mmCIF file of C-alpha atoms and ligand atoms in Angstrom:
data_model
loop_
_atom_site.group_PDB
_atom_site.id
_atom_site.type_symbol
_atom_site.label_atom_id
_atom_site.label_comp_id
_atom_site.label_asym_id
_atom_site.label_seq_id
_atom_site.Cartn_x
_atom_site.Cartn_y
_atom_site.Cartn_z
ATOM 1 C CA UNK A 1 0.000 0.000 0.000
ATOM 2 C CA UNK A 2 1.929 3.441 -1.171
ATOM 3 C CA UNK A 3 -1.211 5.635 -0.058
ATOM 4 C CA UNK A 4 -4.751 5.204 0.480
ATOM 5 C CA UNK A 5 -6.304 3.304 -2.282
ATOM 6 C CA UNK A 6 -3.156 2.520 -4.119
ATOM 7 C CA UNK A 7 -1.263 -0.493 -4.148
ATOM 8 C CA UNK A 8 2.320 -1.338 -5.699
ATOM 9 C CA UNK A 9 4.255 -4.520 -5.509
ATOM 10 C CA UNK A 10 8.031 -4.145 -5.067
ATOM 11 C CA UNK A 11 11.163 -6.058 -4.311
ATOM 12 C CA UNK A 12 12.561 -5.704 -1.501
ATOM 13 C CA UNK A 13 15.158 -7.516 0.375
ATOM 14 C CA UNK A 14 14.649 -10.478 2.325
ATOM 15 C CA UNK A 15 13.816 -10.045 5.923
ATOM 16 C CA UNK A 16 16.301 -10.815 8.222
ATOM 17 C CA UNK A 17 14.707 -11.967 11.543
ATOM 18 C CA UNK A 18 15.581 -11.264 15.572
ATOM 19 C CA UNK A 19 17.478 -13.570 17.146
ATOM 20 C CA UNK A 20 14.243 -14.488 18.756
ATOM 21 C CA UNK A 21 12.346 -14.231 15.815
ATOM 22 C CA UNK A 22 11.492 -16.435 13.053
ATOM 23 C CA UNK A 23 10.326 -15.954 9.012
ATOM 24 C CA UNK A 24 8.024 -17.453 7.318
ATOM 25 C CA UNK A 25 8.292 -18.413 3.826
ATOM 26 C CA UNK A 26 4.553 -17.186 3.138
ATOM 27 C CA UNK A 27 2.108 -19.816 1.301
ATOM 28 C CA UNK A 28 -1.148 -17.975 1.854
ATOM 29 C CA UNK A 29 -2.108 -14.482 3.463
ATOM 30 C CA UNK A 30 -6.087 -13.705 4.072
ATOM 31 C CA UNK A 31 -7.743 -10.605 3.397
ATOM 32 C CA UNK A 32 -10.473 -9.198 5.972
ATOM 33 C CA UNK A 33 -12.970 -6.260 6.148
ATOM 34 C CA UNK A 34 -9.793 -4.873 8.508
ATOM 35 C CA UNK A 35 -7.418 -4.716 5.196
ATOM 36 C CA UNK A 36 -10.044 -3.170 3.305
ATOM 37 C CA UNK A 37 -11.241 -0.675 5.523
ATOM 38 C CA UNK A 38 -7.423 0.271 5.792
ATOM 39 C CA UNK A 39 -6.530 0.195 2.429
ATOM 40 C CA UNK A 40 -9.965 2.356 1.377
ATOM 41 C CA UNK A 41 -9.644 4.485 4.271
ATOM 42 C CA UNK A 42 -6.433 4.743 5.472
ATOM 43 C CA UNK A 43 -5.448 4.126 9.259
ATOM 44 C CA UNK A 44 -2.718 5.733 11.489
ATOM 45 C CA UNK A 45 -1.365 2.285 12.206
ATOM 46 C CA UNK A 46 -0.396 2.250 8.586
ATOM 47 C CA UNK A 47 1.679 4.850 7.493
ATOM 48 C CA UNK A 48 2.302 4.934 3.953
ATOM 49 C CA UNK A 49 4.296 3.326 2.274
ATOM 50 C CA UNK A 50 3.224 0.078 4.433
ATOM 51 C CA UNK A 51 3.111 -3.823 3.851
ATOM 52 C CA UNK A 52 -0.733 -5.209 5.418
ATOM 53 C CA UNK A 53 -1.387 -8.693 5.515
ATOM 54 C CA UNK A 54 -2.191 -10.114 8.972
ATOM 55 C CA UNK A 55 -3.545 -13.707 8.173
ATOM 56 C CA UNK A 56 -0.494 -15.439 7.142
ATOM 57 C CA UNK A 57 0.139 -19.215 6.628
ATOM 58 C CA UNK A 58 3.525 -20.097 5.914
ATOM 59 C CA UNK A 59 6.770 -22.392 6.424
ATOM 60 C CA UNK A 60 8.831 -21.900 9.148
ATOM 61 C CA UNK A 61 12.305 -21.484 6.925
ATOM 62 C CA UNK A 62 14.199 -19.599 9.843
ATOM 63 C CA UNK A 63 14.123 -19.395 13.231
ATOM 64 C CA UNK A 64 16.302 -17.267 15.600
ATOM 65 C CA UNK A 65 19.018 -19.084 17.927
ATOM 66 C CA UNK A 66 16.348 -17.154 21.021
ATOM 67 C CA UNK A 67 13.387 -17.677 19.441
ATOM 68 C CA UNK A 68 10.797 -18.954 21.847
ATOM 69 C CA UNK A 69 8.345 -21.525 19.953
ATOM 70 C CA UNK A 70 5.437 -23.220 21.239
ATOM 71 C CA UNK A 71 6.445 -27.234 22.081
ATOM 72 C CA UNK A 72 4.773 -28.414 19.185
ATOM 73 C CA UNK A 73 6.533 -26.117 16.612
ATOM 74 C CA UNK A 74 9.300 -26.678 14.556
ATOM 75 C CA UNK A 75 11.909 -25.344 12.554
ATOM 76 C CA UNK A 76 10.396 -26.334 8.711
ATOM 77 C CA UNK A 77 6.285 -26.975 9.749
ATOM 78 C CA UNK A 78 4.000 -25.113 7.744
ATOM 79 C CA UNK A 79 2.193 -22.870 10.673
ATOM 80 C CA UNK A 80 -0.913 -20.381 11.079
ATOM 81 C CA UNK A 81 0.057 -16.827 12.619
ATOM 82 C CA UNK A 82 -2.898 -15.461 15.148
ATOM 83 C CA UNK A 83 -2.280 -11.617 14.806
ATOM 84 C CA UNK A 84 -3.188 -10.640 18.108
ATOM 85 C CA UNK A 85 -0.522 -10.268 19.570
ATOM 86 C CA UNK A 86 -0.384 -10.069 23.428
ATOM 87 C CA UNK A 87 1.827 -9.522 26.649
ATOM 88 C CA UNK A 88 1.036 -12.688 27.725
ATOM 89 C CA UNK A 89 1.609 -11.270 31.555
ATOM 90 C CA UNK A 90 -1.633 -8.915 32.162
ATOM 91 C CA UNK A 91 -4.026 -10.465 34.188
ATOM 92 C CA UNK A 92 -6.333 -11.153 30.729
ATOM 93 C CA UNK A 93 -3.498 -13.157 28.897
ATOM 94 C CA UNK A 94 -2.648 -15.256 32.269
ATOM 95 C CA UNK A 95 -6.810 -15.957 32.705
ATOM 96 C CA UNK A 96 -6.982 -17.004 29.373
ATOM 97 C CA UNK A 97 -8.709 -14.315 27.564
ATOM 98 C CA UNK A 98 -5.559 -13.128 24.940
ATOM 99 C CA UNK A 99 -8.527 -11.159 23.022
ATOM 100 C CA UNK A 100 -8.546 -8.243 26.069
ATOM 101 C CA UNK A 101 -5.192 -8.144 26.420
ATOM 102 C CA UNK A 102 -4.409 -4.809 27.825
ATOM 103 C CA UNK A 103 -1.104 -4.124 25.678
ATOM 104 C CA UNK A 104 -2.303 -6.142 22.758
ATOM 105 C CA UNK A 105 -0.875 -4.876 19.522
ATOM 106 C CA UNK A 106 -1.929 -6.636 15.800
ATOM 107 C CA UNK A 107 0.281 -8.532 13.175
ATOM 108 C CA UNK A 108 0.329 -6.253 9.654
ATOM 109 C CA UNK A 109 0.174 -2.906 11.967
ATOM 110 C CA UNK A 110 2.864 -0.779 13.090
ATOM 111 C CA UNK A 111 5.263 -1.418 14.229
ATOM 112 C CA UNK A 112 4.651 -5.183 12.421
ATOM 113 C CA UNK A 113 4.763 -5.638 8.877
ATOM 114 C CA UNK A 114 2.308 -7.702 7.357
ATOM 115 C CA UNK A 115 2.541 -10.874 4.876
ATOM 116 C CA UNK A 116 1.275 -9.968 1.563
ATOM 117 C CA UNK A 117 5.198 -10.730 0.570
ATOM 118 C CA UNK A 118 6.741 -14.337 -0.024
ATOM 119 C CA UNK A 119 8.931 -13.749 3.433
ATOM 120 C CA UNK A 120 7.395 -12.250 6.484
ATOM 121 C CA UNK A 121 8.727 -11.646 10.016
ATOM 122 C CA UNK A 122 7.582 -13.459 13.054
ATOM 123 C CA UNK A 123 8.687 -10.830 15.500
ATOM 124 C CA UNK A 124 9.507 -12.353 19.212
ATOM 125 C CA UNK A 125 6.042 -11.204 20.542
ATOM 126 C CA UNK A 126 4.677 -13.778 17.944
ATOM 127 C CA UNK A 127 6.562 -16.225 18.377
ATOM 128 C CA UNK A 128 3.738 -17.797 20.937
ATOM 129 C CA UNK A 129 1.370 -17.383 18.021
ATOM 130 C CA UNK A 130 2.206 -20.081 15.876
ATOM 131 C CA UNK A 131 -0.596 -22.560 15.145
ATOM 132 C CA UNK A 132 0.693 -25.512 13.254
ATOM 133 C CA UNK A 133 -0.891 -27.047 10.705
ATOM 134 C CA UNK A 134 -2.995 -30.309 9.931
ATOM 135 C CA UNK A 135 -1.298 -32.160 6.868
ATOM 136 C CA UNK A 136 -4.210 -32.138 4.621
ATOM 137 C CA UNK A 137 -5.628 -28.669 5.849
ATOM 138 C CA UNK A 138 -4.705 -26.985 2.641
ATOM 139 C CA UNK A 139 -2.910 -23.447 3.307
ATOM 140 C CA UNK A 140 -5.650 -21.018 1.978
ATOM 141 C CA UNK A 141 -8.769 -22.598 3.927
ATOM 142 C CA UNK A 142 -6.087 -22.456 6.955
ATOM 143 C CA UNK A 143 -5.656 -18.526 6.385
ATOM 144 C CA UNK A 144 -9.154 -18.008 7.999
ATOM 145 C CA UNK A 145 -8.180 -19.424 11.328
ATOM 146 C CA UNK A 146 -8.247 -15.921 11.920
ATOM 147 C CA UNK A 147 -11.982 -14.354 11.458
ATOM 148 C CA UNK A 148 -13.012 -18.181 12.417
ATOM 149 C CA UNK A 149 -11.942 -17.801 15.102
ATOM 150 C CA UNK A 150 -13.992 -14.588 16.205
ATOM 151 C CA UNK A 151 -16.455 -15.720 14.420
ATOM 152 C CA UNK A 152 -16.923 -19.056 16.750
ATOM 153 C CA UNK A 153 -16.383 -16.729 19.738
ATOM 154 C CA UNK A 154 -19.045 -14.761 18.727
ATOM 155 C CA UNK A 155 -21.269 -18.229 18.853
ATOM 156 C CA UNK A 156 -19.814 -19.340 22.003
ATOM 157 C CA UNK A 157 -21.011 -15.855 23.439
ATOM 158 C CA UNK A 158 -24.036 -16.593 21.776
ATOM 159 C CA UNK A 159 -24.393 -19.836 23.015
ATOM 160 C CA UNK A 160 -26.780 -21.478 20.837
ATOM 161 C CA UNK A 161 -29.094 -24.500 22.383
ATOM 162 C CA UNK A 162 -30.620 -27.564 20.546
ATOM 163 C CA UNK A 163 -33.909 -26.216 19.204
ATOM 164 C CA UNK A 164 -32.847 -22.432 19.045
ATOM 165 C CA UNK A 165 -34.109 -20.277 16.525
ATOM 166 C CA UNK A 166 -31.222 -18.226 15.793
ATOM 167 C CA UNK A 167 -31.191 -15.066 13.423
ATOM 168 C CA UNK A 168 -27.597 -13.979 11.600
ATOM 169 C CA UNK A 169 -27.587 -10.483 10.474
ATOM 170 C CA UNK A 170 -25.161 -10.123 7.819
ATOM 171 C CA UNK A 171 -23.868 -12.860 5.774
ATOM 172 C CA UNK A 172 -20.255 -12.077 4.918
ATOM 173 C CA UNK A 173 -17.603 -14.591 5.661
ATOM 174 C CA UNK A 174 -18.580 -14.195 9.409
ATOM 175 C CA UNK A 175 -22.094 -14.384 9.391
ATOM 176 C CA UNK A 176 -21.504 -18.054 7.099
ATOM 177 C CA UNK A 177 -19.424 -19.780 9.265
ATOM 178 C CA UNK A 178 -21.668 -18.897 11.936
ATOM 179 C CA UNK A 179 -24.459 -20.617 10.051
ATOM 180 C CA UNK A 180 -22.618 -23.678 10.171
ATOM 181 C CA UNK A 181 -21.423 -23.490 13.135
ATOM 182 C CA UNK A 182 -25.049 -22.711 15.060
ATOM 183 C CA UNK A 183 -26.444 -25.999 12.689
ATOM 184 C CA UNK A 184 -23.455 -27.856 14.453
ATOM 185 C CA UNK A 185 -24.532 -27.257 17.776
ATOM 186 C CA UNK A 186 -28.096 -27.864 17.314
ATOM 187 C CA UNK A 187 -30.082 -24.701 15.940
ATOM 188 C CA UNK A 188 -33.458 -26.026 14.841
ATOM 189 C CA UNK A 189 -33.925 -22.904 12.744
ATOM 190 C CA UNK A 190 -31.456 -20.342 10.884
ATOM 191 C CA UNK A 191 -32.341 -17.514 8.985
ATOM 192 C CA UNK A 192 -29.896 -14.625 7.682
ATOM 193 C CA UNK A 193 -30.149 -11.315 6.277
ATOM 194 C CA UNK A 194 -28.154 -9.007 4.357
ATOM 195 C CA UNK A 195 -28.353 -5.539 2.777
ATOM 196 C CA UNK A 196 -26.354 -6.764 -0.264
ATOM 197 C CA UNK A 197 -27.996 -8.985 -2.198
ATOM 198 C CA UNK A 198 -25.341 -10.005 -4.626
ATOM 199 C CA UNK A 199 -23.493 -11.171 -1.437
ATOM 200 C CA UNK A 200 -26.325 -12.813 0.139
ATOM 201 C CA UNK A 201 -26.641 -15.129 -3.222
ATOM 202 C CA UNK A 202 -23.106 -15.484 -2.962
ATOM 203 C CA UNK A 203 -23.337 -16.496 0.417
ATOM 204 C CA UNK A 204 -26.282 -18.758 0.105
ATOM 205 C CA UNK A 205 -25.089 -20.730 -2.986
ATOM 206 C CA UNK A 206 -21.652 -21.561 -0.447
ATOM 207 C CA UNK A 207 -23.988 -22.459 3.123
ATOM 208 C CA UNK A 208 -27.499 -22.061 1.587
ATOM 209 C CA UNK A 209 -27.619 -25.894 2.607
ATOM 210 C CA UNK A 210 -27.940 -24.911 6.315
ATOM 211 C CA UNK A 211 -29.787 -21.857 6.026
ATOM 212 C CA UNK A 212 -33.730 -22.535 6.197
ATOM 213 C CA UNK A 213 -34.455 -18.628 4.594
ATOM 214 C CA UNK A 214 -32.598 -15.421 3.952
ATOM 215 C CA UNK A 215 -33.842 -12.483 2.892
ATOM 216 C CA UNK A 216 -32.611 -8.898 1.704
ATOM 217 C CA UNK A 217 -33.048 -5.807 4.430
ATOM 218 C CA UNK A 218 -33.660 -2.449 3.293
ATOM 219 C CA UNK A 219 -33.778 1.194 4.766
ATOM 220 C CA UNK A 220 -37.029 1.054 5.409
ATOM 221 C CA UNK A 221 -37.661 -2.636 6.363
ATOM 222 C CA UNK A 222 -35.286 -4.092 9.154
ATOM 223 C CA UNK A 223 -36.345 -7.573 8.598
ATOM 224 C CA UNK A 224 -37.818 -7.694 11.822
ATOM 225 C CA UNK A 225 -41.610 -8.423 10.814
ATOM 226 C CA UNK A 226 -40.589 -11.269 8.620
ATOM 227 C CA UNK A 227 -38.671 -12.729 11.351
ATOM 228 C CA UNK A 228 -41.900 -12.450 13.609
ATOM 229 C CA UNK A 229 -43.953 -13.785 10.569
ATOM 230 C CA UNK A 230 -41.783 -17.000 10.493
ATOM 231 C CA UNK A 231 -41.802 -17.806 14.505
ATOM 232 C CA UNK A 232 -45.399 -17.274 15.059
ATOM 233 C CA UNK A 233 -44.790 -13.806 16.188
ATOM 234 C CA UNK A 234 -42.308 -15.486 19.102
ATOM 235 C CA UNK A 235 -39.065 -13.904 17.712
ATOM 236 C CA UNK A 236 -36.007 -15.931 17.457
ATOM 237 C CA UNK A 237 -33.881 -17.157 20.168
ATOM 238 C CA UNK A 238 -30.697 -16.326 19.723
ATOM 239 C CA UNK A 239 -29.394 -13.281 17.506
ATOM 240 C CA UNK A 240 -25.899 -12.398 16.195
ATOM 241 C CA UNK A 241 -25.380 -8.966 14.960
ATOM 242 C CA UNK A 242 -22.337 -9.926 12.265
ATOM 243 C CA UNK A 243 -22.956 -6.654 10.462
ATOM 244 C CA UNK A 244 -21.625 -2.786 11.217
ATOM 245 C CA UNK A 245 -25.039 -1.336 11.293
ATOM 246 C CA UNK A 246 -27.234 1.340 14.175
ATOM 247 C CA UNK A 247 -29.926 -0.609 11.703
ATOM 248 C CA UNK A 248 -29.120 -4.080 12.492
ATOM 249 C CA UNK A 249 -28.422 -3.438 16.270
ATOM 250 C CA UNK A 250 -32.068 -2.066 16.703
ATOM 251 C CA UNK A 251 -33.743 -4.456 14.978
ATOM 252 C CA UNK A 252 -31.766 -7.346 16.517
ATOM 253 C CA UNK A 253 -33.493 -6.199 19.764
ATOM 254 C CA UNK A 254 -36.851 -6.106 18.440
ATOM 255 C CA UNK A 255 -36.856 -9.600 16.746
ATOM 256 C CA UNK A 256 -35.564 -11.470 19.556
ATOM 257 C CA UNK A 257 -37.617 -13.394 21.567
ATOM 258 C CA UNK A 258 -38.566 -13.501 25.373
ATOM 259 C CA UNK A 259 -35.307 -14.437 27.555
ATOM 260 C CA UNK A 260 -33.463 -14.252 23.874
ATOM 261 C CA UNK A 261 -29.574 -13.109 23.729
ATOM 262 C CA UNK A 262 -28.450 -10.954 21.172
ATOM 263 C CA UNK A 263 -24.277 -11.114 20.682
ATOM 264 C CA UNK A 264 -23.001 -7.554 18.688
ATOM 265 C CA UNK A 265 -20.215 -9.244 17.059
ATOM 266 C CA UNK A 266 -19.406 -6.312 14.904
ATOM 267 C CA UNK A 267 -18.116 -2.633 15.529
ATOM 268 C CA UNK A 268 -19.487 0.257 14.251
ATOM 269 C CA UNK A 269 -17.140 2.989 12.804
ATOM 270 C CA UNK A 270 -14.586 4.043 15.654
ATOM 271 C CA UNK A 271 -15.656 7.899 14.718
ATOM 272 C CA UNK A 272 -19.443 7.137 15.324
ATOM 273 C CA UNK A 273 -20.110 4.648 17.798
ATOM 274 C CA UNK A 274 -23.207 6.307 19.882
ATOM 275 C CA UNK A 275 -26.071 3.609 18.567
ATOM 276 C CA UNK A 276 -29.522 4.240 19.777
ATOM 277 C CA UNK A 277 -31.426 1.246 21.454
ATOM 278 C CA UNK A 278 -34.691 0.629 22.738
ATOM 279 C CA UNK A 279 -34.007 0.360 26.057
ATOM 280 C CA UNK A 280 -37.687 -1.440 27.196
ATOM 281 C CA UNK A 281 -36.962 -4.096 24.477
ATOM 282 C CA UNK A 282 -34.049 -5.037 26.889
ATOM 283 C CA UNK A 283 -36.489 -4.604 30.414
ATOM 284 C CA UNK A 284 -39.337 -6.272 29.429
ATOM 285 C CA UNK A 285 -38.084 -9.360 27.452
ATOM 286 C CA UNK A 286 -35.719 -9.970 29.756
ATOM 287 C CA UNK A 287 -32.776 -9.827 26.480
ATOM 288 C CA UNK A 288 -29.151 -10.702 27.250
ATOM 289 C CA UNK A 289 -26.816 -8.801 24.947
ATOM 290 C CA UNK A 290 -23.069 -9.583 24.981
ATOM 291 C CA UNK A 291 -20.328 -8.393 22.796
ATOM 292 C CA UNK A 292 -17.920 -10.194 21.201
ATOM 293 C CA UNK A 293 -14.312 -9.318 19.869
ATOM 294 C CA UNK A 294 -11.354 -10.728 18.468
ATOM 295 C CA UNK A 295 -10.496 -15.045 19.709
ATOM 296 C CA UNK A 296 -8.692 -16.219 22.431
ATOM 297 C CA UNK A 297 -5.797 -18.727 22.021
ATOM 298 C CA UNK A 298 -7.956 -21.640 23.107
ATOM 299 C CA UNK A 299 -10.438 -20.849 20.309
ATOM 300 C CA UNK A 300 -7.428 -20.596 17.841
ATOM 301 C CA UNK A 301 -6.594 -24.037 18.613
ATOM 302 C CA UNK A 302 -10.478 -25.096 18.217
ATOM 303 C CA UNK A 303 -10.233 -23.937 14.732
ATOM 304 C CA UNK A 304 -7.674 -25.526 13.228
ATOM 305 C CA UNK A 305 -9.023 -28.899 14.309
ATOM 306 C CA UNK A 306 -12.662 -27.905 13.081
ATOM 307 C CA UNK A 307 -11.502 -26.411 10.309
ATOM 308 C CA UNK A 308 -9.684 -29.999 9.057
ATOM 309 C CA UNK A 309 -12.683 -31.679 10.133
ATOM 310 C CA UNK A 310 -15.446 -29.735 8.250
ATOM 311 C CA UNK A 311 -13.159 -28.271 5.167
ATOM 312 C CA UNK A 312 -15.565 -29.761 2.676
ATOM 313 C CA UNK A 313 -18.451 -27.473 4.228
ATOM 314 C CA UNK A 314 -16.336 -24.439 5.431
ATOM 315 C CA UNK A 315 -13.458 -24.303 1.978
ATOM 316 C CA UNK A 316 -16.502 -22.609 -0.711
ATOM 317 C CA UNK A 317 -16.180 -19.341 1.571
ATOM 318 C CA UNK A 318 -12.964 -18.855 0.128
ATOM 319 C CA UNK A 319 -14.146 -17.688 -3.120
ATOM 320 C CA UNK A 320 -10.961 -16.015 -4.440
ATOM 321 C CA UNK A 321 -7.178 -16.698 -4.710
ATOM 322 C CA UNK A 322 -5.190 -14.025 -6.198
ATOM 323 C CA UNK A 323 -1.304 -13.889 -7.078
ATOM 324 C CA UNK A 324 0.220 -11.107 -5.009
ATOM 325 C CA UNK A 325 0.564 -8.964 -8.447
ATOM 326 C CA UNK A 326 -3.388 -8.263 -8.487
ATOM 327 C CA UNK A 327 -3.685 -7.945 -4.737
ATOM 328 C CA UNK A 328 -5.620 -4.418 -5.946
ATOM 329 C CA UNK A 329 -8.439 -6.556 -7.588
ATOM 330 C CA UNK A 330 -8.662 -8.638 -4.631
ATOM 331 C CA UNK A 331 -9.276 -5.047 -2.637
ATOM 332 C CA UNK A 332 -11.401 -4.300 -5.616
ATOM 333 C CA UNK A 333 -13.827 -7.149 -5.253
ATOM 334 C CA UNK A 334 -14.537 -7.290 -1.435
ATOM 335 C CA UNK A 335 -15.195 -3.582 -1.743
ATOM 336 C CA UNK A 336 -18.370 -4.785 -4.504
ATOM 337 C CA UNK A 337 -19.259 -7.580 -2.007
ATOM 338 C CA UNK A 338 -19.330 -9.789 -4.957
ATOM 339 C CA UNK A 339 -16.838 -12.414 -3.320
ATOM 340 C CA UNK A 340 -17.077 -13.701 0.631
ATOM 341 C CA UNK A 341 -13.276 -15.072 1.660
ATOM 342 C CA UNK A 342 -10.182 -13.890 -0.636
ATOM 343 C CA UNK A 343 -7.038 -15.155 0.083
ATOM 344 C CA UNK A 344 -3.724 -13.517 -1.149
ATOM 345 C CA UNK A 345 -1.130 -16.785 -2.654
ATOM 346 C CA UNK A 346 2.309 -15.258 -3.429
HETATM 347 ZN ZN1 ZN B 401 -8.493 -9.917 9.726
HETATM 348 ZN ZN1 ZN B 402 -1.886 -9.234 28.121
#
């Protein structure tokens, strides 16, 4: 990235780690809404000219004489960098919860350069990052450890129950793998939504198998009646906000059920954050609403194994590979919502 909205691919030389760092010889890089958001936007963590890429998969080709790796990593295994990256010593990290870490920092930010390159630095703070690899989980599907593994906080928050109805809002790569995730642990019913309709196809014709409907929202209808329509006017159980809308938090109150918990897994905008809520929706149906953010070490590890296990179902999100040269197209098409999961293969 030279400035915002421009992107240039250059040589440069090869990275030469600290002693108790590492490189990775990069196989696969993910792009998120993060990326884009950055690269459309611009973000102070970025300064121009800067290298992004925070969802690397890659072999371990060097490894500093101090380097600290975890006991089941190698010198040579193909391995999954988690890109928050923690003290490891606050009292978050020691109980287990890396995602609040107080000092956390995140791979492909300052002062980190990220892995849309064929050699990227595992700085030491990373080190205790590294997520090895499956032998038949291919590289690409493994790049989404990453947003899989929010995304299954985000259902573990919501805590979905044999017979739930449960109501995504938003159908990006998030608001999929939640689908399958909530049919996995016993959702009787799962409907999405979107405001994009080109992604919601694209979405449905990747999980449409464990969807039972999915409709389009619009400014002026917030999905909520047809929600009410389809539960007998009960609401659904369980509802996870996987969208950056003041539109889809309000109505995620309204269509929820009785004793129903509502998880906002997405931020809004950091410049407008105030979101107006209906307060008595909360009071008098008794609603539980949690947030959710980022994935904890634990639910890293969860991922890779699930991933393996359920590639067949979860692999279609990844709808694009592109050669680092057109990284700009990849930008390009999550900007049109036109794709769900691209991955960057150098
Ligand atoms: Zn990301
Ligand atoms: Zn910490």
């Amino acid at each position: 990235m030279t400035d915002v909205n421009a992107v240039e691919v250059r040589d440069v030389e090869e990275p030469k780690p600290d002693p108790a760092g590492a490189v990775l010889k990069v196989e696969a890089c993910g792009i998120c809404g993060t990326d884009a958001r950055t690269f459309f936007n611009g973000d102070p963590r970025a300064p121009v000219p800067w290298q992004l890429g925070h969802e690397p998969v890659g072999v371990l080709e060097e490894v500093g004489p101090d380097a600290d790796l975890p006991p089941d990593v190698r010198r040579g295994d193909r391995v999954f960098l988690g890109s928050i990256l923690t003290c490891g010593e606050c009292r978050w990290c020691v109980d287990g919860f890396q995602n609040l870490c107080e000092r956390h920092l995140l791979y492909g930010y300052e002062p980190f350069p990220g892995a849309y390159a064929e050699w990227a630095l595992v700085p030491p703070i990373a080190t205790k990052n590294l997520i090895p690899l499956p032998d038949e989980l291919p590289s690409d599907l493994a790049t989404v450890a990453d947003p899989f593994a929010c995304a299954l906080n985000g259902v573990e928050m919501l805590d979905v129950r044999l017979g739930d109805v449960v109501v995504i809002l938003g159908t990006g790569p998030i608001g999929c793998w939640q689908a399958v995730m909530c049919r996995d642990r016993g959702a009787s019913t799962i409907y999405m939504t979107d405001v994009n309709k080109d992604r919601l196809d694209v979405a449905l014709g990747v999980v449409g198998r464990f969807v039972d409907d999915a409709w389009v929202t619009g400014e002026d209808d917030d999905g909520v009646e047809q929600v009410m329509s389809r539960t007998d006017g009960r609401g659904a159980d369980r509802v996870s906000v996987a969208a950056p809308s003041k539109q889809a938090q309000q109505a995620a109150l309204e269509m929820a059920a009785k004793r129903a918990r509502v998880v906002y897994f997405a931020g809004l905008p950091k410049h407008d954050p105030v979101s107006p809520l209906d307060m008595n929706q909360l009071h008098y149906k008794e609603l539980a609403i949690l947030g959710a953010y980022g994935a904890t070490h634990r639910q890293y590890r969860i991922t890779m194994d699930y991933l393996n296990r359920r590639k067949d179902d979860l692999a279609p999100v990844v709808t694009h590979r592109f050669p680092l040269e057109r990284i700009g197209e990849a930008f390009a098409t999550i900007r049109d919502g036109t794709g769900l999961k691209m991955v960057i293969v150098p």
